[in-house]
Tab-separated table of C-alpha atoms in Angstrom:
chain	number	residue	atom	x	y	z
A	25	MET	CA	-107.522	-55.112	-61.170
A	26	CYS	CA	-105.795	-55.392	-64.659
A	27	GLY	CA	-108.737	-56.548	-67.927
A	28	ILE	CA	-108.537	-58.931	-70.658
A	29	TYR	CA	-110.969	-58.456	-73.958
A	30	GLY	CA	-110.329	-60.489	-77.216
A	31	LEU	CA	-112.228	-59.989	-80.068
A	32	PHE	CA	-112.126	-62.680	-83.569
A	33	GLY	CA	-113.836	-62.596	-86.330
A	34	ILE	CA	-115.792	-66.252	-87.143
A	35	GLU	CA	-116.967	-65.005	-91.008
A	36	LYS	CA	-114.376	-64.417	-93.872
A	37	SER	CA	-116.244	-60.810	-93.952
A	38	PHE	CA	-116.504	-59.690	-90.559
A	39	SER	CA	-114.537	-56.366	-89.779
A	40	TYR	CA	-114.409	-54.644	-86.470
A	41	LYS	CA	-115.565	-51.280	-86.805
A	42	GLU	CA	-113.327	-48.516	-84.634
A	43	ASP	CA	-116.175	-47.480	-82.183
A	44	GLU	CA	-116.034	-51.005	-80.617
A	45	PHE	CA	-112.525	-51.113	-80.509
A	46	LEU	CA	-112.778	-47.420	-79.187
A	47	LYS	CA	-114.906	-49.069	-76.659
A	48	VAL	CA	-113.657	-51.641	-75.417
A	49	LYS	CA	-110.625	-49.233	-74.628
A	50	LYS	CA	-112.966	-46.536	-72.696
A	51	VAL	CA	-114.384	-49.630	-70.468
A	52	LEU	CA	-110.850	-51.119	-69.490
A	53	SER	CA	-109.855	-48.006	-68.736
A	54	GLY	CA	-112.305	-47.365	-66.589
A	55	LEU	CA	-113.570	-50.557	-64.688
A	56	ARG	CA	-109.837	-52.362	-64.744
A	57	GLY	CA	-106.273	-50.401	-65.313
A	58	LYS	CA	-105.645	-46.964	-66.043
A	59	ASP	CA	-101.032	-47.711	-65.342
A	60	TYR	CA	-101.002	-49.368	-69.124
A	61	ILE	CA	-103.721	-49.980	-72.258
A	62	GLY	CA	-102.589	-52.057	-74.880
A	63	ILE	CA	-104.105	-53.377	-77.951
A	64	TRP	CA	-103.092	-56.072	-80.132
A	65	HIS	CA	-104.544	-55.930	-84.014
A	66	ASP	CA	-104.951	-57.523	-86.934
A	67	LYS	CA	-104.282	-55.873	-90.134
A	68	GLN	CA	-106.993	-56.987	-91.656
A	69	LYS	CA	-109.656	-55.814	-88.871
A	70	LYS	CA	-110.657	-59.305	-88.125
A	71	SER	CA	-109.023	-59.797	-84.141
A	72	PHE	CA	-107.398	-57.412	-82.075
A	73	ILE	CA	-107.137	-58.368	-77.649
A	74	ALA	CA	-106.589	-55.396	-75.712
A	75	HIS	CA	-105.107	-55.477	-72.347
A	76	SER	CA	-105.672	-53.398	-69.722
A	77	LEU	CA	-102.861	-52.668	-66.683
A	78	LEU	CA	-102.937	-51.933	-62.812
A	79	SER	CA	-100.018	-52.695	-61.790
A	80	ILE	CA	-99.617	-53.242	-57.911
A	81	SER	CA	-96.455	-55.930	-58.095
A	82	GLY	CA	-93.696	-52.508	-57.332
A	83	LEU	CA	-91.519	-54.344	-60.805
A	84	GLY	CA	-92.679	-51.781	-63.306
A	85	ILE	CA	-95.421	-51.729	-66.502
A	86	THR	CA	-94.427	-55.435	-68.625
A	87	LYS	CA	-96.444	-53.777	-71.589
A	88	GLN	CA	-99.361	-56.419	-72.873
A	89	PRO	CA	-100.746	-57.857	-74.941
A	90	ILE	CA	-97.601	-59.034	-76.011
A	91	GLU	CA	-96.570	-60.845	-78.967
A	92	THR	CA	-94.161	-63.624	-79.863
A	93	SER	CA	-92.546	-64.356	-83.102
A	94	SER	CA	-96.489	-67.186	-82.943
A	95	HIS	CA	-98.317	-65.775	-80.132
A	96	ILE	CA	-99.972	-62.956	-79.079
A	97	PHE	CA	-100.541	-63.442	-74.637
A	98	ALA	CA	-102.826	-61.404	-71.933
A	99	PHE	CA	-102.206	-62.208	-68.852
A	100	ASN	CA	-104.003	-61.219	-65.428
A	101	GLY	CA	-102.926	-62.583	-61.934
A	102	GLU	CA	-100.404	-63.332	-59.923
A	103	ILE	CA	-98.428	-66.979	-59.848
A	104	TYR	CA	-97.384	-67.929	-56.494
A	105	SER	CA	-95.441	-70.651	-57.550
A	106	PHE	CA	-93.694	-71.709	-61.002
A	107	GLY	CA	-93.361	-75.239	-59.934
A	108	ASN	CA	-90.004	-77.461	-61.307
A	109	LEU	CA	-90.772	-74.384	-65.193
A	110	ILE	CA	-88.037	-72.206	-64.320
A	111	LYS	CA	-84.880	-72.762	-62.071
A	112	GLU	CA	-82.930	-69.524	-60.681
A	113	ASP	CA	-79.886	-71.066	-61.504
A	114	GLU	CA	-81.076	-72.012	-65.562
A	115	ILE	CA	-82.051	-68.547	-66.779
A	116	ASN	CA	-81.264	-65.460	-66.770
A	117	LEU	CA	-84.927	-63.574	-68.626
A	118	PHE	CA	-84.162	-60.515	-70.496
A	119	GLY	CA	-81.203	-59.820	-68.468
A	120	LYS	CA	-82.797	-59.326	-65.802
A	121	ASN	CA	-82.404	-61.109	-62.781
A	122	ILE	CA	-85.280	-63.627	-62.253
A	123	ASP	CA	-86.081	-62.108	-59.177
A	124	ASP	CA	-86.450	-58.783	-61.230
A	125	ILE	CA	-89.005	-60.356	-64.088
A	126	SER	CA	-93.295	-59.902	-63.709
A	127	ASP	CA	-95.455	-62.825	-63.854
A	128	THR	CA	-95.908	-61.947	-66.564
A	129	GLU	CA	-92.228	-62.306	-68.324
A	130	LYS	CA	-92.091	-65.684	-66.756
A	131	ILE	CA	-95.633	-66.943	-67.934
A	132	SER	CA	-94.655	-66.190	-71.580
A	133	TYR	CA	-91.123	-67.736	-71.289
A	134	CYS	CA	-92.943	-70.562	-69.716
A	135	ILE	CA	-95.406	-71.288	-72.751
A	136	ASN	CA	-92.663	-70.228	-75.436
A	137	LYS	CA	-90.634	-73.369	-73.876
A	138	TYR	CA	-92.922	-75.665	-72.587
A	139	GLY	CA	-97.080	-74.721	-74.289
A	140	LEU	CA	-99.611	-73.841	-72.945
A	141	ASN	CA	-100.824	-77.321	-71.074
A	142	GLU	CA	-97.719	-77.858	-69.263
A	143	THR	CA	-97.533	-74.427	-67.888
A	144	LEU	CA	-100.853	-74.771	-66.939
A	145	ILE	CA	-99.998	-78.014	-64.844
A	146	ASN	CA	-97.010	-76.379	-63.078
A	147	ILE	CA	-98.387	-73.570	-62.119
A	148	SER	CA	-100.374	-72.149	-59.429
A	149	GLY	CA	-102.059	-68.740	-58.353
A	150	MET	CA	-104.813	-67.452	-59.465
A	151	TYR	CA	-105.094	-66.196	-63.243
A	152	SER	CA	-106.857	-65.455	-66.672
A	153	ILE	CA	-104.843	-66.222	-69.631
A	154	LEU	CA	-106.148	-65.156	-73.406
A	155	LEU	CA	-103.248	-67.477	-75.900
A	156	TYR	CA	-103.716	-66.607	-79.533
A	157	ASP	CA	-101.340	-68.514	-81.649
A	158	LYS	CA	-101.273	-66.321	-85.037
A	159	LYS	CA	-99.789	-69.594	-87.573
A	160	ASN	CA	-102.314	-72.336	-86.622
A	161	LYS	CA	-104.540	-69.660	-85.909
A	162	ILE	CA	-106.072	-71.118	-82.829
A	163	ILE	CA	-107.880	-69.446	-79.267
A	164	GLU	CA	-106.566	-70.881	-76.221
A	165	ILE	CA	-108.539	-69.412	-72.636
A	166	ALA	CA	-107.514	-70.097	-69.456
A	167	ASN	CA	-108.461	-69.831	-65.275
A	168	ASP	CA	-107.546	-70.882	-62.018
A	169	PRO	CA	-109.013	-73.581	-60.931
A	170	TYR	CA	-111.092	-71.170	-58.566
A	171	GLU	CA	-111.891	-69.064	-60.933
A	172	GLN	CA	-110.441	-66.149	-58.998
A	173	LYS	CA	-109.856	-64.521	-62.391
A	174	PRO	CA	-112.897	-65.781	-64.201
A	175	LEU	CA	-113.094	-64.814	-68.618
A	176	TYR	CA	-116.263	-65.121	-69.773
A	177	PHE	CA	-116.567	-66.104	-73.653
A	178	LEU	CA	-119.969	-65.118	-76.153
A	179	VAL	CA	-119.935	-67.117	-79.554
A	180	LEU	CA	-122.208	-64.680	-82.147
A	181	LYS	CA	-122.741	-65.827	-85.566
A	182	ASP	CA	-119.617	-64.140	-87.189
A	183	ARG	CA	-117.359	-63.501	-83.720
A	184	LEU	CA	-116.318	-64.325	-80.709
A	185	VAL	CA	-116.168	-62.506	-77.863
A	186	ILE	CA	-113.457	-62.810	-74.548
A	187	SER	CA	-113.929	-61.336	-71.813
A	188	SER	CA	-112.905	-60.127	-67.967
A	189	VAL	CA	-115.777	-58.359	-68.087
A	190	GLU	CA	-119.026	-59.009	-68.111
A	191	THR	CA	-120.374	-56.143	-70.261
A	192	LEU	CA	-118.022	-55.801	-72.685
A	193	LEU	CA	-119.674	-59.381	-74.481
A	194	SER	CA	-123.172	-57.436	-75.561
A	195	ASP	CA	-124.941	-54.491	-74.050
A	196	ASN	CA	-127.713	-56.286	-76.031
A	197	LEU	CA	-127.929	-59.698	-75.318
A	198	SER	CA	-129.140	-61.889	-72.091
A	199	LEU	CA	-125.728	-63.370	-71.266
A	200	SER	CA	-125.597	-67.178	-69.126
A	201	LYS	CA	-122.424	-66.021	-66.377
A	202	THR	CA	-120.368	-68.864	-68.801
A	203	SER	CA	-117.175	-69.143	-67.139
A	204	ILE	CA	-114.028	-71.475	-68.209
A	205	ASP	CA	-112.820	-74.486	-66.177
């Protein structure tokens, strides 16, 4: 099971501390996935996104978070159908046969081409997604309709925390289990 974590500073004065960064890395690798741990962070130490991978699909490792020119993307789950978004004869992603491309790469492609909302309308599966629009500084999170891969969030006065692991939200605050629709 993969893990997703995002920390986003709300206040201008906010800056995450190195020990927060290291704690997230340790907890995600211990609880979620040890095959690969990827971290994206901005230069101002205002935001970071971490993803731990447990590779079970046999397609190798797709390193996350994925950074494109427009967004940072982290995905956990399995997609059963892409509807009409990806046609086999239409696409040869990343120089690979369509069957050799991970769900993560396919989802990233669809979000770039159609946007998050259109992608979510057309896919079926169990998943959670964290998407950060770099230009507009917009954070979007989504999970499957049955919440098989939940994401939790906590808003504090200086930060927004998003995680697939509840204990990472806060060790010191009582947390009401709030997942997303």
